[in-house]
């Protein structure tokens, strides 16, 4: 779920990104900066994009956050869907996002506070770009299959979960809660691209705004672990299933490219850093490690699909990612209990720091994946 709070674990990773230079424009409206990157300056109320047009193909955006709030960059397709995004860009820091764009008019949005809303500027993309590597086309096709499988899995398990909720079976619903979220957590960046579904199914209580209706998994989570009663939860369970059915109907239309896959893998690691490692995602159930594992597995799946190309273009990066994924998975295995994981409230400060350090060690090379794929 998109979080608006920047936490210590995430900040450490973000500060390591070098602050980027201010934006400028040449006489033709193109971007100044190295390698033809388009520079974007974000503040709490503005989004200055240093180009109005770009050639089709791999387009790199270098964003600097000069505001006081955490920001995110979203690239929106002509139909309004999110093509790619980079979240958790802290004040005074920057990030680089490489996106594969075909011809069309896009919107570049800076969202202060990570609300999913904010000022935009149009970017017109022209031309055809170079022919795609057929291996990347194969990776995208395989990933679409994987995404569909994960949506089917989460819908199936959420339907079982909802049935237990409606029957008032607290213990069974508790047992089904975390497994029902695994498929969702593995492909959350794709699910988020549809905008309205994510806040309906995965909004945390801490992120509720005044007057906003709270629905989804976490609303039921609170009833299960905080109040211990499922009275009145039936409609929320039905709505959860309905919203996931909407996701299933829409997911085949998601805009997926090799670079959006790579950027999504980094987003999944950011999800771990800003919600799972800190224990804020599953405030009541403390099933954070199940989500943690699902996020890492989803990111690793993307890397494995893109690995043949990455290995050829940057063998050192491939080796580093192999090593870092293995380290994170090994550390996670330490907390396994039966078919799941220990309650996260039993994980001490040292172990949490070890988890955070490993996530950050993986996140840094993973942030380079999109750029290498786009070479």
XYZ file of C-alpha atoms in Angstrom:
375
model
C 0.000 0.000 0.000
C 1.203 3.519 -0.780
C 2.326 5.079 2.520
C 2.631 8.774 3.251
C 4.954 8.397 6.242
C 8.717 8.395 5.630
C 10.315 6.195 8.230
C 13.838 5.824 9.506
C 14.499 2.565 7.678
C 13.399 4.048 4.384
C 15.130 7.356 4.942
C 18.503 5.695 5.300
C 18.164 4.215 1.848
C 16.802 7.384 0.336
C 19.478 9.692 1.716
C 22.077 7.498 0.023
C 20.765 8.750 -3.306
C 22.744 11.784 -4.345
C 20.856 15.049 -4.578
C 20.376 15.898 -8.237
C 21.066 19.134 -10.043
C 18.358 21.725 -10.696
C 16.317 21.531 -13.889
C 16.860 23.625 -16.959
C 15.647 23.830 -20.538
C 17.382 24.419 -23.804
C 15.949 26.623 -26.521
C 13.985 23.730 -28.002
C 12.312 22.695 -24.784
C 14.614 19.709 -24.333
C 16.206 18.680 -21.065
C 19.620 19.761 -19.906
C 21.618 17.099 -18.119
C 23.649 14.019 -18.853
C 22.728 11.315 -21.346
C 19.568 13.101 -22.435
C 17.796 12.566 -19.108
C 14.744 14.699 -18.454
C 15.153 16.591 -15.208
C 12.158 17.095 -12.947
C 12.025 19.446 -9.980
C 9.310 18.646 -7.474
C 8.106 20.853 -4.646
C 5.092 20.639 -2.364
C 2.988 22.445 -4.977
C 4.749 22.216 -8.343
C 6.221 19.799 -10.861
C 8.716 21.389 -13.257
C 9.567 19.048 -16.132
C 12.510 20.247 -18.206
C 11.174 18.939 -21.519
C 7.897 18.981 -23.412
C 8.784 16.160 -25.788
C 10.893 13.041 -26.038
C 11.723 10.322 -28.545
C 10.025 6.956 -28.172
C 12.016 4.297 -26.386
C 13.762 4.375 -23.041
C 13.207 7.744 -21.357
C 15.045 8.578 -18.138
C 13.675 11.051 -15.605
C 15.936 12.554 -12.945
C 13.791 13.998 -10.191
C 14.849 16.271 -7.346
C 12.532 16.900 -4.413
C 12.964 20.505 -3.267
C 9.825 20.436 -1.136
C 9.274 19.717 2.551
C 7.188 16.550 2.060
C 8.000 13.102 0.742
C 7.125 13.025 -2.956
C 6.573 10.530 -5.746
C 6.928 10.722 -9.506
C 4.230 9.137 -11.652
C 4.245 8.752 -15.428
C 0.650 8.518 -16.621
C -0.339 7.012 -19.975
C -2.819 8.742 -22.317
C -5.587 6.564 -20.834
C -4.671 7.681 -17.298
C -3.080 4.427 -16.153
C 0.219 4.588 -14.296
C 3.017 3.529 -16.640
C 5.653 3.716 -13.936
C 6.322 5.502 -10.671
C 8.941 6.083 -8.011
C 7.719 6.540 -4.461
C 9.311 7.785 -1.244
C 11.508 10.542 -2.660
C 12.398 12.362 0.530
C 12.901 16.119 0.903
C 16.302 17.149 -0.384
C 16.895 13.848 -2.167
C 16.460 12.610 -5.708
C 15.845 9.516 -7.778
C 16.216 8.315 -11.338
C 13.508 6.428 -13.215
C 13.900 4.890 -16.670
C 10.662 4.153 -18.514
C 9.938 2.582 -21.900
C 7.489 4.888 -23.717
C 5.816 4.512 -27.080
C 4.339 7.399 -29.084
C 1.604 9.377 -27.323
C 0.971 12.211 -24.904
C 1.796 11.384 -21.306
C 1.492 13.267 -18.031
C 4.348 13.579 -15.579
C 2.977 14.044 -12.060
C 4.661 14.987 -8.806
C 2.610 13.945 -5.783
C 3.661 15.656 -2.567
C 2.612 13.546 0.386
C 2.204 10.588 -1.984
C -1.533 11.124 -2.259
C -1.817 9.958 -5.862
C -2.713 13.525 -6.819
C -0.659 16.547 -7.744
C 0.434 18.953 -10.472
C 1.211 17.493 -13.886
C 2.954 18.496 -17.077
C 2.384 16.981 -20.495
C 5.132 15.107 -22.315
C 4.664 14.282 -26.000
C 6.507 11.172 -27.161
C 7.068 10.707 -30.898
C 8.657 8.127 -33.177
C 8.902 4.360 -32.944
C 12.049 3.784 -30.915
C 14.476 0.954 -31.509
C 13.210 -2.584 -31.927
C 12.743 -4.323 -28.605
C 14.974 -7.214 -27.609
C 12.791 -10.305 -28.153
C 13.971 -11.635 -24.804
C 12.376 -8.633 -23.123
C 9.135 -9.260 -24.983
C 9.244 -12.822 -23.671
C 9.899 -11.560 -20.136
C 6.913 -9.215 -20.324
C 4.663 -12.015 -21.609
C 5.835 -14.342 -18.828
C 5.308 -11.627 -16.241
C 1.754 -11.012 -17.451
C 1.085 -14.712 -16.884
C 2.633 -14.486 -13.410
C 0.550 -11.428 -12.521
C -2.650 -13.143 -13.649
C -1.771 -16.193 -11.551
C -1.159 -14.067 -8.465
C -4.438 -12.181 -8.902
C -6.270 -15.504 -9.223
C -4.529 -16.761 -6.087
C -5.345 -13.724 -3.975
C -8.955 -13.666 -5.188
C -9.433 -17.354 -4.436
C -7.959 -17.099 -0.956
C -9.707 -13.799 -0.214
C -13.007 -15.465 -1.119
C -12.304 -18.192 1.474
C -11.273 -15.520 3.967
C -14.459 -13.552 3.318
C -16.599 -16.662 3.849
C -15.026 -17.219 7.268
C -15.568 -13.554 8.162
C -19.237 -13.742 7.194
C -19.680 -16.880 9.301
C -18.153 -15.106 12.288
C -15.372 -17.710 12.531
C -12.648 -15.570 14.067
C -9.946 -18.245 14.328
C -10.385 -19.459 10.758
C -10.463 -15.908 9.433
C -7.233 -15.148 11.305
C -5.585 -18.199 9.743
C -6.713 -17.192 6.247
C -5.944 -13.468 6.511
C -2.196 -13.408 5.714
C -2.290 -16.091 2.975
C -5.054 -14.159 1.202
C -2.696 -11.183 0.832
C 0.332 -12.989 -0.621
C -0.663 -12.815 -4.293
C -1.558 -9.135 -3.926
C 1.742 -8.268 -2.254
C 3.754 -10.005 -4.971
C 2.349 -7.826 -7.755
C 1.216 -4.713 -5.885
C 2.838 -2.175 -8.268
C 0.698 -3.539 -11.119
C -2.426 -3.441 -8.939
C -1.606 0.132 -7.917
C -1.512 1.196 -11.569
C -5.315 1.168 -11.555
C -5.331 3.836 -8.846
C -8.731 3.363 -7.241
C -8.426 -0.328 -6.322
C -5.419 -0.117 -4.018
C -6.929 2.307 -1.460
C -10.122 0.253 -1.395
C -8.443 -3.016 -0.490
C -5.145 -2.125 1.213
C -5.502 1.205 3.020
C -4.136 1.294 6.563
C -5.971 3.047 9.365
C -3.013 5.405 9.876
C -3.419 6.684 6.298
C -7.137 7.451 6.519
C -8.123 11.020 5.778
C -10.980 12.829 7.488
C -14.304 11.682 6.069
C -12.744 8.822 4.089
C -14.479 5.448 4.255
C -12.222 2.623 5.380
C -12.597 -0.708 3.592
C -10.396 -3.642 2.711
C -8.132 -6.137 4.428
C -6.859 -3.888 7.187
C -10.326 -2.829 8.296
C -11.155 -6.500 8.854
C -7.708 -7.099 10.361
C -8.506 -4.616 13.107
C -11.813 -6.335 13.852
C -10.087 -9.704 14.096
C -7.147 -8.802 16.294
C -8.231 -5.634 18.072
C -11.912 -6.131 18.866
C -12.087 -9.897 18.409
C -15.556 -9.600 16.900
C -16.717 -9.977 13.301
C -20.126 -8.488 13.925
C -21.012 -6.211 11.016
C -17.932 -7.228 8.983
C -19.828 -9.210 6.323
C -20.342 -6.244 3.968
C -16.646 -5.362 4.191
C -15.719 -8.945 3.310
C -18.073 -8.886 0.320
C -16.632 -5.557 -0.835
C -13.073 -6.893 -0.607
C -13.939 -9.793 -2.906
C -15.814 -7.476 -5.277
C -12.838 -5.107 -5.532
C -10.457 -7.990 -6.207
C -12.822 -9.257 -8.893
C -12.576 -5.800 -10.472
C -8.783 -6.116 -10.383
C -9.012 -9.506 -12.108
C -11.186 -8.005 -14.845
C -8.813 -5.093 -15.401
C -5.369 -6.593 -14.893
C -5.040 -7.827 -18.468
C -5.113 -4.200 -19.640
C -2.243 -3.079 -17.396
C 0.589 -1.271 -19.149
C 3.629 -3.516 -18.625
C 7.071 -3.070 -20.131
C 10.463 -4.417 -19.156
C 11.326 -1.113 -17.504
C 8.025 -0.894 -15.626
C 8.691 -4.412 -14.350
C 12.135 -3.354 -13.139
C 10.819 -0.178 -11.534
C 8.054 -2.220 -9.912
C 10.614 -4.572 -8.392
C 12.275 -1.590 -6.725
C 8.865 -0.375 -5.519
C 8.299 -3.738 -3.857
C 11.558 -3.325 -1.933
C 10.494 0.190 -0.964
C 7.242 -1.327 0.341
C 9.313 -3.590 2.574
C 11.430 -0.703 3.835
C 8.521 1.637 4.586
C 5.961 -0.774 5.983
C 7.085 -4.311 6.648
C 10.457 -3.792 8.351
C 8.949 -1.111 10.573
C 5.917 -3.209 11.537
C 3.440 -0.575 10.389
C 1.781 -2.576 7.628
C 0.145 -5.220 9.808
C -0.443 -3.132 12.930
C -2.913 -5.525 14.518
C -2.074 -8.995 13.180
C 1.744 -8.627 13.151
C 1.885 -10.799 10.022
C 4.357 -8.381 8.421
C 6.904 -11.077 7.576
C 4.400 -12.854 5.305
C 4.001 -9.611 3.354
C 7.776 -9.060 3.485
C 8.403 -12.456 1.893
C 5.750 -11.860 -0.786
C 7.247 -8.471 -1.720
C 10.741 -9.942 -2.004
C 9.471 -12.924 -4.007
C 7.663 -10.593 -6.411
C 10.775 -8.498 -6.925
C 12.930 -11.586 -7.398
C 10.530 -12.981 -9.987
C 10.950 -9.810 -12.051
C 14.726 -10.036 -11.798
C 14.747 -13.700 -12.798
C 12.671 -12.950 -15.904
C 14.989 -10.097 -16.898
C 18.212 -11.811 -15.819
C 19.299 -13.152 -19.245
C 19.447 -9.591 -20.578
C 20.944 -8.141 -17.401
C 23.664 -10.789 -17.309
C 24.681 -9.929 -20.856
C 24.638 -6.149 -20.369
C 25.980 -5.920 -16.798
C 27.300 -9.198 -15.416
C 28.521 -7.486 -12.251
C 25.034 -6.191 -11.435
C 23.554 -9.642 -12.056
C 26.089 -11.198 -9.696
C 25.364 -8.588 -7.027
C 21.607 -9.097 -7.295
C 22.016 -12.876 -7.089
C 24.023 -12.446 -3.901
C 21.759 -9.874 -2.266
C 18.514 -11.712 -3.018
C 20.046 -14.864 -1.525
C 21.044 -12.966 1.625
C 17.573 -11.537 2.160
C 15.904 -14.902 1.577
C 18.323 -16.617 3.981
C 17.653 -14.039 6.679
C 13.902 -14.345 6.208
C 14.135 -18.124 6.588
C 15.412 -17.556 10.120
C 11.925 -16.393 11.119
C 9.897 -19.166 9.507
C 7.396 -20.992 11.674
C 5.508 -23.880 10.094
C 3.977 -22.702 6.837
C 4.282 -19.058 7.862
C 6.400 -16.741 9.971
C 6.684 -15.693 13.588
C 4.588 -12.784 14.792
C 6.531 -9.619 13.995
C 6.029 -8.179 17.474
C 8.344 -10.952 18.710
C 11.186 -9.819 16.421
C 13.661 -7.756 18.410
C 15.373 -4.494 17.531
C 18.643 -6.128 16.412
C 16.869 -8.552 14.091
C 14.760 -5.727 12.674
C 17.908 -3.738 11.994
C 19.484 -6.739 10.276
C 16.402 -7.068 8.079
C 16.464 -3.355 7.289
C 20.173 -3.443 6.421
C 19.681 -6.380 4.062
C 16.724 -4.709 2.350
C 18.746 -1.544 1.823
C 21.705 -3.557 0.523
C 19.414 -5.156 -2.064
C 17.497 -1.980 -2.889
C 20.547 -0.038 -4.074
C 21.585 -2.398 -6.919
C 17.948 -3.156 -7.711
C 17.420 0.553 -8.439
C 19.833 0.131 -11.386
C 17.853 -2.668 -13.009
C 15.616 -0.529 -15.237
C 18.539 1.495 -16.578
C 20.471 -1.628 -17.527
C 17.460 -3.250 -19.189
C 16.876 -0.101 -21.253
C 20.446 0.094 -22.613
